[in-house]
mmCIF file of N, CA and C in Angstrom:
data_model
loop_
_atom_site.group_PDB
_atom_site.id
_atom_site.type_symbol
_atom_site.label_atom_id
_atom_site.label_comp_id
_atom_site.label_asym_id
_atom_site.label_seq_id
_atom_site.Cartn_x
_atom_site.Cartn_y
_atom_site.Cartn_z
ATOM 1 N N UNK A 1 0.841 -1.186 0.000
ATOM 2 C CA UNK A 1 0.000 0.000 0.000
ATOM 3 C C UNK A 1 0.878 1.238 0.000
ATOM 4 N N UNK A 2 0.597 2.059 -1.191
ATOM 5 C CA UNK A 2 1.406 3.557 -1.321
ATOM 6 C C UNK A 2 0.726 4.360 0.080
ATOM 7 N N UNK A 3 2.186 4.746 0.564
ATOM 8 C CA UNK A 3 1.656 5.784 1.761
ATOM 9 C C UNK A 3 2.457 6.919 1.825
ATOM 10 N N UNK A 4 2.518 8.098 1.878
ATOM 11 C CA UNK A 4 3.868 8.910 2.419
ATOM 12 C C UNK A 4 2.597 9.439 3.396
ATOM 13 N N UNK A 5 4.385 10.318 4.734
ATOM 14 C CA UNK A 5 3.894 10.757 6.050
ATOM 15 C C UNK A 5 4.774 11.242 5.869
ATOM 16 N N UNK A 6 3.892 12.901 6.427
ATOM 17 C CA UNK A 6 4.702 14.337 6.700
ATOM 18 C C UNK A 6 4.639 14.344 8.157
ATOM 19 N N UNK A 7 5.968 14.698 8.692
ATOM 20 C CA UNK A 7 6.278 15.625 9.594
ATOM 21 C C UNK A 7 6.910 16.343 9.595
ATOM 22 N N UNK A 8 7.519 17.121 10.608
ATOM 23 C CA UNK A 8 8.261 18.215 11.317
ATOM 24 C C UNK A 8 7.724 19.783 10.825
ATOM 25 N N UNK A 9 6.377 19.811 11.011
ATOM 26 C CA UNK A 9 5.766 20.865 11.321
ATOM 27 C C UNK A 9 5.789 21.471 12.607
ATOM 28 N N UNK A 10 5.270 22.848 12.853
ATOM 29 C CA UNK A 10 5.360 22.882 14.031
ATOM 30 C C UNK A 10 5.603 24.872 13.760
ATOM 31 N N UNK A 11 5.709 25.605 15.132
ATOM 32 C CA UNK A 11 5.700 26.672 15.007
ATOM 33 C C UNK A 11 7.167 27.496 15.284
ATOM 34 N N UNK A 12 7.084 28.507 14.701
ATOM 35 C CA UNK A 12 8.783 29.283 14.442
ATOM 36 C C UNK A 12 8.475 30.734 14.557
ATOM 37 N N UNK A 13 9.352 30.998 14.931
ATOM 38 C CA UNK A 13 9.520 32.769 14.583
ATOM 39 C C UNK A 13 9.667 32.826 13.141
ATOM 40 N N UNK A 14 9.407 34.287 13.124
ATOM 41 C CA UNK A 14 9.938 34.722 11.360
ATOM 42 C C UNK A 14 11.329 34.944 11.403
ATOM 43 N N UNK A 15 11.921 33.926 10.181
ATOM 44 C CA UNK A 15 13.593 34.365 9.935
ATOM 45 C C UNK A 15 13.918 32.936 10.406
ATOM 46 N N UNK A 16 12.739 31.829 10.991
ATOM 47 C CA UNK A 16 13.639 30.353 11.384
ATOM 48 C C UNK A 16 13.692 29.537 10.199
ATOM 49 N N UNK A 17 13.964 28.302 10.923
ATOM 50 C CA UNK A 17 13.883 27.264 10.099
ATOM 51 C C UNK A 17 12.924 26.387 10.502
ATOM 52 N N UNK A 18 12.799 25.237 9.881
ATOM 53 C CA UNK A 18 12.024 24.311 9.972
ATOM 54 C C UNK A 18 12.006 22.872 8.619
ATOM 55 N N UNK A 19 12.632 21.638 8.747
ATOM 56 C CA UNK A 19 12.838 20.588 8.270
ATOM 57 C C UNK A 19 11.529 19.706 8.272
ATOM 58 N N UNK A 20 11.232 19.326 7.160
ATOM 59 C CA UNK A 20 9.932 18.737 7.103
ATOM 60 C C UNK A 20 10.312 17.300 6.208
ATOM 61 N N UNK A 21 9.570 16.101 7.093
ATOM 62 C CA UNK A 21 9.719 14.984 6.350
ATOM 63 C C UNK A 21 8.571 14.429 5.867
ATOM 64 N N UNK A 22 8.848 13.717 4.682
ATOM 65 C CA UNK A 22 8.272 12.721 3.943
ATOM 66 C C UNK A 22 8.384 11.289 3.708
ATOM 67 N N UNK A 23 8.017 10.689 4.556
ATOM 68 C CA UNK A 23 8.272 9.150 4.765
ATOM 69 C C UNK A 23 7.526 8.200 3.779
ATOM 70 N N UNK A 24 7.502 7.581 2.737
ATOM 71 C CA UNK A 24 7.470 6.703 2.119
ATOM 72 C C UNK A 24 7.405 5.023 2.552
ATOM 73 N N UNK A 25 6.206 4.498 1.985
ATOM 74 C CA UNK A 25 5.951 2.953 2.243
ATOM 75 C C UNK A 25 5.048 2.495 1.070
ATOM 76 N N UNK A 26 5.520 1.284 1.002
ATOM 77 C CA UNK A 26 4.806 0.684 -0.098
ATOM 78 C C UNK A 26 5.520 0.568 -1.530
ATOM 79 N N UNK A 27 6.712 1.710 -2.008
ATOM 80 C CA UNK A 27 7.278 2.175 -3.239
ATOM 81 C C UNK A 27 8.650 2.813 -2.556
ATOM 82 N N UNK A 28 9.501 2.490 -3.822
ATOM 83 C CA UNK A 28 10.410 3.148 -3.612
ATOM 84 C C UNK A 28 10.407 4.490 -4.137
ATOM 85 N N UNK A 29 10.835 5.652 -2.705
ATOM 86 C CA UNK A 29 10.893 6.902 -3.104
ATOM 87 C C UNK A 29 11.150 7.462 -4.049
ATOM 88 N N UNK A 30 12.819 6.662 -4.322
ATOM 89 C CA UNK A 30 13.381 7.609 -5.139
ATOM 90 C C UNK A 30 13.534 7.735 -6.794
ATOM 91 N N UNK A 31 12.530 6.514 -6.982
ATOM 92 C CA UNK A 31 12.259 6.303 -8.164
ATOM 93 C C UNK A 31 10.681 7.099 -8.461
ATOM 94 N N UNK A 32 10.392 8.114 -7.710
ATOM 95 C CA UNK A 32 9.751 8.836 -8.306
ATOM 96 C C UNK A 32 10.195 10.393 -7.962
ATOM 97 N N UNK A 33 9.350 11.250 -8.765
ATOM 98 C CA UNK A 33 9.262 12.413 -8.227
ATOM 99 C C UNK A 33 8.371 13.162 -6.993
ATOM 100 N N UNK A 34 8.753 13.433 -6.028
ATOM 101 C CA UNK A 34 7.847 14.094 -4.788
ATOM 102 C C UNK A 34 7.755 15.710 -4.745
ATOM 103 N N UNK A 35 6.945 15.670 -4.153
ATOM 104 C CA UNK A 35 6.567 17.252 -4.200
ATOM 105 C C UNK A 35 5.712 17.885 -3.143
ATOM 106 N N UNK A 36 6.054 18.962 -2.777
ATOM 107 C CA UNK A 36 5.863 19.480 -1.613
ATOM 108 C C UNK A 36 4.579 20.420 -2.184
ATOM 109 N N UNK A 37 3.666 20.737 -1.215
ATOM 110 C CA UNK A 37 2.516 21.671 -2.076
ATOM 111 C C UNK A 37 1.939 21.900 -0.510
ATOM 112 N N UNK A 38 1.453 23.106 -0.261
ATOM 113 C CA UNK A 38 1.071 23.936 0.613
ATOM 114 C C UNK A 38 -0.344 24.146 0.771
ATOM 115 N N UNK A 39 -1.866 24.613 1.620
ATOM 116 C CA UNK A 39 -2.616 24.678 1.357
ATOM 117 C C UNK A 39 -3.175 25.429 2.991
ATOM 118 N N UNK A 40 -4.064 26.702 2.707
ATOM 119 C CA UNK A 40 -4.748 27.421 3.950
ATOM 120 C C UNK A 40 -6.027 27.106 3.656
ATOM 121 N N UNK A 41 -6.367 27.093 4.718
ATOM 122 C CA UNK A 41 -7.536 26.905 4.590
ATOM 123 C C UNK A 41 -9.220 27.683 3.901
ATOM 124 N N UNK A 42 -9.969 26.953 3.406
ATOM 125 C CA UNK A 42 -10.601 27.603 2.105
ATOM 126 C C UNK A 42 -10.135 28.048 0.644
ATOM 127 N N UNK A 43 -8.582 27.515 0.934
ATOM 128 C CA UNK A 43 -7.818 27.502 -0.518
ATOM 129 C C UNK A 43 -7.064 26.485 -1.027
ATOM 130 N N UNK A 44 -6.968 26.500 -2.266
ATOM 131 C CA UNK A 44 -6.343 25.420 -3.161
ATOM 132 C C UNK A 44 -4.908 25.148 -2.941
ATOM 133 N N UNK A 45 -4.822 23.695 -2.813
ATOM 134 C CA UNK A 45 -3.367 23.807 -2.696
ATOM 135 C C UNK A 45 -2.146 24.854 -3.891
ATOM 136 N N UNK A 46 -1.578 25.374 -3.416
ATOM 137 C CA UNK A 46 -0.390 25.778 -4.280
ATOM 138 C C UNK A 46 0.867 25.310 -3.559
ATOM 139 N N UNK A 47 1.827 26.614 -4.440
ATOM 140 C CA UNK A 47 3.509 26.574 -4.068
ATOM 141 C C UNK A 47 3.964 25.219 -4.101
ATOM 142 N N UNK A 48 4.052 24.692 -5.152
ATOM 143 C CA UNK A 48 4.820 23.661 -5.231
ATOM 144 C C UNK A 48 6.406 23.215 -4.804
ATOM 145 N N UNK A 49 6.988 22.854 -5.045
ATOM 146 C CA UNK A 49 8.473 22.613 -4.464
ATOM 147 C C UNK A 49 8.846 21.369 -4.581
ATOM 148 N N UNK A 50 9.040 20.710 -5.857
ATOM 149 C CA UNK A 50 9.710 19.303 -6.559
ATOM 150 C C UNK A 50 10.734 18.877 -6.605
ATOM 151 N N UNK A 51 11.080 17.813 -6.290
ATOM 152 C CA UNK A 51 12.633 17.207 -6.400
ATOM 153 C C UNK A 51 11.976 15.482 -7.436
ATOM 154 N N UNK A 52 12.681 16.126 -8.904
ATOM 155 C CA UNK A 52 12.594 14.549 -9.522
ATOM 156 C C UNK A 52 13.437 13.490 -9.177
ATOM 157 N N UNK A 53 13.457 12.716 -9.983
ATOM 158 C CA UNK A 53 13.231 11.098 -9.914
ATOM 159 C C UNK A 53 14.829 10.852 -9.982
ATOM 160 N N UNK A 54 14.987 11.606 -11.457
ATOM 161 C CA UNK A 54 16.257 10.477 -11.822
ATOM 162 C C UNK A 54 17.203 12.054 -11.902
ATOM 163 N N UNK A 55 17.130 13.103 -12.232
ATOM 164 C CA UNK A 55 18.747 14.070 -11.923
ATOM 165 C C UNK A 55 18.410 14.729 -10.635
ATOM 166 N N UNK A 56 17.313 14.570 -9.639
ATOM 167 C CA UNK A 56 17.544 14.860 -8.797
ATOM 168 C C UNK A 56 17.404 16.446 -8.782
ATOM 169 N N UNK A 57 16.880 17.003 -10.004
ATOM 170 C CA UNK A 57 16.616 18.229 -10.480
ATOM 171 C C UNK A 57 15.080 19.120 -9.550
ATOM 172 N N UNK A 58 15.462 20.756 -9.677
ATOM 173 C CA UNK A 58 14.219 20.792 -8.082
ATOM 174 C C UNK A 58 13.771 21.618 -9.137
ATOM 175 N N UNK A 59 12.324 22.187 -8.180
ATOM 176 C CA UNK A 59 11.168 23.332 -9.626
ATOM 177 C C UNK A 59 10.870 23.629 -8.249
ATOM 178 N N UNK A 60 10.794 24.758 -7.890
ATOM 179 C CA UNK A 60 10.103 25.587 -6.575
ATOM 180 C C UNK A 60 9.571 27.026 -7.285
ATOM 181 N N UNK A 61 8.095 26.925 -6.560
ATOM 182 C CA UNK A 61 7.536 28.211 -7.207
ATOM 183 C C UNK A 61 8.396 29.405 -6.355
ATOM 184 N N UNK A 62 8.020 30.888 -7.391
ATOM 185 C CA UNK A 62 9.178 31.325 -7.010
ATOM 186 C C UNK A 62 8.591 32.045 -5.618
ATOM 187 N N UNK A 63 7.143 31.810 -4.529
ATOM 188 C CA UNK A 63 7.557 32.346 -3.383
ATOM 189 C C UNK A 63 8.439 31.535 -2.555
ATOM 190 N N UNK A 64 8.976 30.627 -2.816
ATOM 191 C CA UNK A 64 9.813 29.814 -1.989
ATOM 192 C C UNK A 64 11.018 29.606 -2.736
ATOM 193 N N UNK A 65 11.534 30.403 -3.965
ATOM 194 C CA UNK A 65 12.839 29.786 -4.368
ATOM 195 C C UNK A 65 13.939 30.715 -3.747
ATOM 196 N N UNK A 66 14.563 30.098 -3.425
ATOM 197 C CA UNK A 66 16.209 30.795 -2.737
ATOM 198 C C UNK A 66 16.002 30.188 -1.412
ATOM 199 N N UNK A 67 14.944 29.811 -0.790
ATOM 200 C CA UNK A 67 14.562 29.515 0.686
ATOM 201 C C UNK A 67 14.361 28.128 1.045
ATOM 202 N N UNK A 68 13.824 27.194 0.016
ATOM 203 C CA UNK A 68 13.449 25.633 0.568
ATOM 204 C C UNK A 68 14.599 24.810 -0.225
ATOM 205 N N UNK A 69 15.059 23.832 -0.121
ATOM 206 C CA UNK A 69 15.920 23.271 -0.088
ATOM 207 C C UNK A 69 15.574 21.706 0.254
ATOM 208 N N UNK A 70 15.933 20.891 -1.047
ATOM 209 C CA UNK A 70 15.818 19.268 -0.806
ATOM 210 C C UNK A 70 16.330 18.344 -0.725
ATOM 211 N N UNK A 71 15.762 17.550 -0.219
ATOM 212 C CA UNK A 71 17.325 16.130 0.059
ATOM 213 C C UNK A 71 16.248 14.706 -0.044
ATOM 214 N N UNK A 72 17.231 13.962 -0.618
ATOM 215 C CA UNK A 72 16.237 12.203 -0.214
ATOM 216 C C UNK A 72 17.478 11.512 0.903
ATOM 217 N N UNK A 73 16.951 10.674 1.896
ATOM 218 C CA UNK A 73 17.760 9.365 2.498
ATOM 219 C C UNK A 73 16.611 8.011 1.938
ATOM 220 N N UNK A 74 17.601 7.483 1.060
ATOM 221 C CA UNK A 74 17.060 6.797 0.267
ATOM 222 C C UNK A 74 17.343 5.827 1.276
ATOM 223 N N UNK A 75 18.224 5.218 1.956
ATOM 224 C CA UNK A 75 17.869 4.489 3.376
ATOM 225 C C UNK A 75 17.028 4.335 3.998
ATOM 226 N N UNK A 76 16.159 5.616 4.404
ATOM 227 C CA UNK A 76 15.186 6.026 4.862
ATOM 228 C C UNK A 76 13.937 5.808 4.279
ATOM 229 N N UNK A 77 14.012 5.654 2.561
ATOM 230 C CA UNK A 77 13.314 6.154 1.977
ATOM 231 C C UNK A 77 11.877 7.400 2.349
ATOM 232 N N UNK A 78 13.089 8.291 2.538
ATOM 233 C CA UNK A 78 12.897 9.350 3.034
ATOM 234 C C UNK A 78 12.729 10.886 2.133
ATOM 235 N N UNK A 79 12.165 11.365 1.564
ATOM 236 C CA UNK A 79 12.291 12.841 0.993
ATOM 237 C C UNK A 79 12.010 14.225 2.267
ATOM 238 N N UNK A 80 13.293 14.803 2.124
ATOM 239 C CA UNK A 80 13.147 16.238 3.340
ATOM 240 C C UNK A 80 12.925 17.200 2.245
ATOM 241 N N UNK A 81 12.377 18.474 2.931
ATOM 242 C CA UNK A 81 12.425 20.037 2.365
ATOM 243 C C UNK A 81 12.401 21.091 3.752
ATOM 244 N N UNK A 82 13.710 21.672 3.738
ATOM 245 C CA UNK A 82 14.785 22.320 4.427
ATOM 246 C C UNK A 82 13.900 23.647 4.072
ATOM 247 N N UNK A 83 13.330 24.064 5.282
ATOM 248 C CA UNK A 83 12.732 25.650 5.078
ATOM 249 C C UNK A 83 13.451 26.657 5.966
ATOM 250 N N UNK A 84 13.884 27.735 4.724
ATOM 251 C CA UNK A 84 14.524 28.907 5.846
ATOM 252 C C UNK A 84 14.192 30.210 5.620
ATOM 253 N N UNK A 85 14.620 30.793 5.970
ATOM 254 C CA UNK A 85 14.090 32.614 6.477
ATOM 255 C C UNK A 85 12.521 32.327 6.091
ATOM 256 N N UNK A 86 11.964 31.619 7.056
ATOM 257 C CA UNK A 86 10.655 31.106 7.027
ATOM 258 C C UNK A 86 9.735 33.175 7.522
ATOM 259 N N UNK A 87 8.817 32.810 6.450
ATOM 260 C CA UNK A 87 7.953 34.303 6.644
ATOM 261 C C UNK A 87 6.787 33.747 6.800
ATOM 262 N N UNK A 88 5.725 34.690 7.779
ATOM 263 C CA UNK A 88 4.413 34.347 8.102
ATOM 264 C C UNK A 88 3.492 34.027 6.859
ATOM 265 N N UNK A 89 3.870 34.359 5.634
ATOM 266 C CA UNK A 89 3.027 34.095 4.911
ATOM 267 C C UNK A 89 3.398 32.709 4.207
ATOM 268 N N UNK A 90 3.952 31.819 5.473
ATOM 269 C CA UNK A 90 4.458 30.854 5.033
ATOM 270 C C UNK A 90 3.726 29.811 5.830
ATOM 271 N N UNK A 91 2.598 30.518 6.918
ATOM 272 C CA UNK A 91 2.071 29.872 7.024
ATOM 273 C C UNK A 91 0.267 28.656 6.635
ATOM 274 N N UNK A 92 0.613 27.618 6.620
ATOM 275 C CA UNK A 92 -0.228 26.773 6.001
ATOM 276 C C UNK A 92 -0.003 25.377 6.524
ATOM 277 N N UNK A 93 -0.852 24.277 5.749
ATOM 278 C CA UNK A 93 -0.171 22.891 6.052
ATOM 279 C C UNK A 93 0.057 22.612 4.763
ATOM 280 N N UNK A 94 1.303 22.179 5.229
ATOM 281 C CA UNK A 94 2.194 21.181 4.008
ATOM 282 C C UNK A 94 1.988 20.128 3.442
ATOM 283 N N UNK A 95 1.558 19.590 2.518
ATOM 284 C CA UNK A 95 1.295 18.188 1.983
ATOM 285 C C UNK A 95 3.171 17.421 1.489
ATOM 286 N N UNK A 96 3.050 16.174 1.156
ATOM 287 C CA UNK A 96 4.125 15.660 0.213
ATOM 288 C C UNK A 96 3.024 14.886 -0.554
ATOM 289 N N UNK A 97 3.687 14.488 -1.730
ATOM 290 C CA UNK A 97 2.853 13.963 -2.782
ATOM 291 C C UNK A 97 3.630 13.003 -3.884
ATOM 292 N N UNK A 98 3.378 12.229 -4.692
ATOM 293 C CA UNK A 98 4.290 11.334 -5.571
ATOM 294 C C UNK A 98 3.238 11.643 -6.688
ATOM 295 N N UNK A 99 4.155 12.131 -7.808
ATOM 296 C CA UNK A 99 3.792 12.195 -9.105
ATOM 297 C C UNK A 99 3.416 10.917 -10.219
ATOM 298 N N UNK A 100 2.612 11.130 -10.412
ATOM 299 C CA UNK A 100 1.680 10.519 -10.757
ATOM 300 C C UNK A 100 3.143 9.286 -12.665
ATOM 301 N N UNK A 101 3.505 10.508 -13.063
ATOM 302 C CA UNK A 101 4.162 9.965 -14.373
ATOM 303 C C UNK A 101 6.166 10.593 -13.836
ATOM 304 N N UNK A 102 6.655 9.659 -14.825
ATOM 305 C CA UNK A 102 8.685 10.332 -14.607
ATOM 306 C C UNK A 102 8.209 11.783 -14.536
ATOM 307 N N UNK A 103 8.047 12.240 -15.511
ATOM 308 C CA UNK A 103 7.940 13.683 -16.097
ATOM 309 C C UNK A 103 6.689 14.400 -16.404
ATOM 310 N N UNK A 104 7.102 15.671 -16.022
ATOM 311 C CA UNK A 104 6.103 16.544 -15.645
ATOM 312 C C UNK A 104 6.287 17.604 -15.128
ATOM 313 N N UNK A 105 4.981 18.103 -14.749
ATOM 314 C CA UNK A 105 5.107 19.792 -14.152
ATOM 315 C C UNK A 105 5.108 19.740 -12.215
ATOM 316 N N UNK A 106 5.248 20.342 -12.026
ATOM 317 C CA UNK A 106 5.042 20.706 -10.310
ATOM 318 C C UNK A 106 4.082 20.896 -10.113
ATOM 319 N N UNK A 107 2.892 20.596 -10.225
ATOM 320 C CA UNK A 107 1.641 21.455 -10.054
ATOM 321 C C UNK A 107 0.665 20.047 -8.926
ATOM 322 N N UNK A 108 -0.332 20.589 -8.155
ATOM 323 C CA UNK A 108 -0.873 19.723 -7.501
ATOM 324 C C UNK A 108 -1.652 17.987 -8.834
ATOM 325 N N UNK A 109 -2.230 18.615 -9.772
ATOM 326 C CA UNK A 109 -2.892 18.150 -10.909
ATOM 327 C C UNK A 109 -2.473 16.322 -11.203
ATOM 328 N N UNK A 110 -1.042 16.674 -11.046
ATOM 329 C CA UNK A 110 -0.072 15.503 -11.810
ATOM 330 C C UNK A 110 0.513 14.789 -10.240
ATOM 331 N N UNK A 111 0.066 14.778 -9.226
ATOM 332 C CA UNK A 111 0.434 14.161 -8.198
ATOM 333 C C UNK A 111 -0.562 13.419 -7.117
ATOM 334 N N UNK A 112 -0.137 12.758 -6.664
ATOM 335 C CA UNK A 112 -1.251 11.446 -5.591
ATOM 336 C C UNK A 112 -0.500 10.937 -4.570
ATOM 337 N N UNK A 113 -1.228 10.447 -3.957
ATOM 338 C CA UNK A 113 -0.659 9.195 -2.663
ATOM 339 C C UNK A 113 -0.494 10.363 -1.674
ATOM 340 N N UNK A 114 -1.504 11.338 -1.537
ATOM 341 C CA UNK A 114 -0.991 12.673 -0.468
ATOM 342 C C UNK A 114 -1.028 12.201 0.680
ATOM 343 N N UNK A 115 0.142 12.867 1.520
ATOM 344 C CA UNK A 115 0.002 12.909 3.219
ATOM 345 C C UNK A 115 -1.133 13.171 3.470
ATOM 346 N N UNK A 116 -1.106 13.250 4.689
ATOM 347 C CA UNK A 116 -1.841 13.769 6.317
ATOM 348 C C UNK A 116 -1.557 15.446 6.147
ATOM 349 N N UNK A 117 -0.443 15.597 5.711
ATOM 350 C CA UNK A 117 -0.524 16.987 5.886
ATOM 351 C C UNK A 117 0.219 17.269 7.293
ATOM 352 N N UNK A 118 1.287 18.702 7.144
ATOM 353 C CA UNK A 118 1.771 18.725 8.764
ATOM 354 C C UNK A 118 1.554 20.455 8.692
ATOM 355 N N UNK A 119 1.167 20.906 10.034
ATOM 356 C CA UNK A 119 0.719 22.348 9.938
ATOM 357 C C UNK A 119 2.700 22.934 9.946
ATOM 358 N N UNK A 120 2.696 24.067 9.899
ATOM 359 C CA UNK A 120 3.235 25.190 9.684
ATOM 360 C C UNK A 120 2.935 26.428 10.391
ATOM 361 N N UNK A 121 3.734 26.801 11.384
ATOM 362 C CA UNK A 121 2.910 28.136 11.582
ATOM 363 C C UNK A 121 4.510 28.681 11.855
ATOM 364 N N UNK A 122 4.664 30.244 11.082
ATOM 365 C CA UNK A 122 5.119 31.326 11.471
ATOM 366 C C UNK A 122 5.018 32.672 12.015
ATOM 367 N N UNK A 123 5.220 32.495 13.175
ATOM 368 C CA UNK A 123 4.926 33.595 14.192
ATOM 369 C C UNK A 123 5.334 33.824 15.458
ATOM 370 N N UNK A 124 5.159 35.257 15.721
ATOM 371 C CA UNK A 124 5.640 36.037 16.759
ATOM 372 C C UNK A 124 5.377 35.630 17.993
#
């Protein structure tokens, strides 16, 4: 059974960090592409943040590019996304997700097997 599980949500000042995992069962991680996608409530998921399959190549929309940062422990079969100079409008809950085909776009559309979701909150 395909499963991924998000954690390391949780609350920060503005300007922290915060490491968020994606745990994988059922498939091997790293033979797909995962993707991070964001969502407040009464709204659609956005802000994507992708790490593919096979170069390991990332697509982050650009309110999060220069700031999130990805890694797999394929040991683990594990996918992280490394959040920094975290800003309040960063807050939401986080999904992870496995893309549906190799190739493709970042977008919620082309992805499945979603988490639980882990909240996010930045603030004072």
């Amino acid at each position: 059974q395909v499963q991924l599980v998000e954690s390391g949500g949780g609350l920060v000042q503005p300007g922290g960090s915060l490491r968020l995992s994606c745990a994988a069962s059922g498939f091997t991680s790293d033979y797909y592409a995962i993707g991070w996608f964001r969502q407040a409530p009464g709204k659609e998921r956005e802000g994507g943040s992708c790490i593919s399959a096979r170069d390991r190549s990332t697509d982050d929309a650009d309110s999060v590019k220069g700031r999130f940062t990805h890694s797999r422990d394929n040991a683990k079969n594990t996918v992280y996304l490394q959040m920094n100079s975290l800003k309040p409008e960063d807050t939401e809950v986080y999904y992870c997700a496995r893309r549906f085909t190799r190739d493709g776009r970042c977008v919620p559309a082309e992805f499945g097997s979603w988490g639980q979701g882990t909240q996010v909150t930045v603030s004072t």
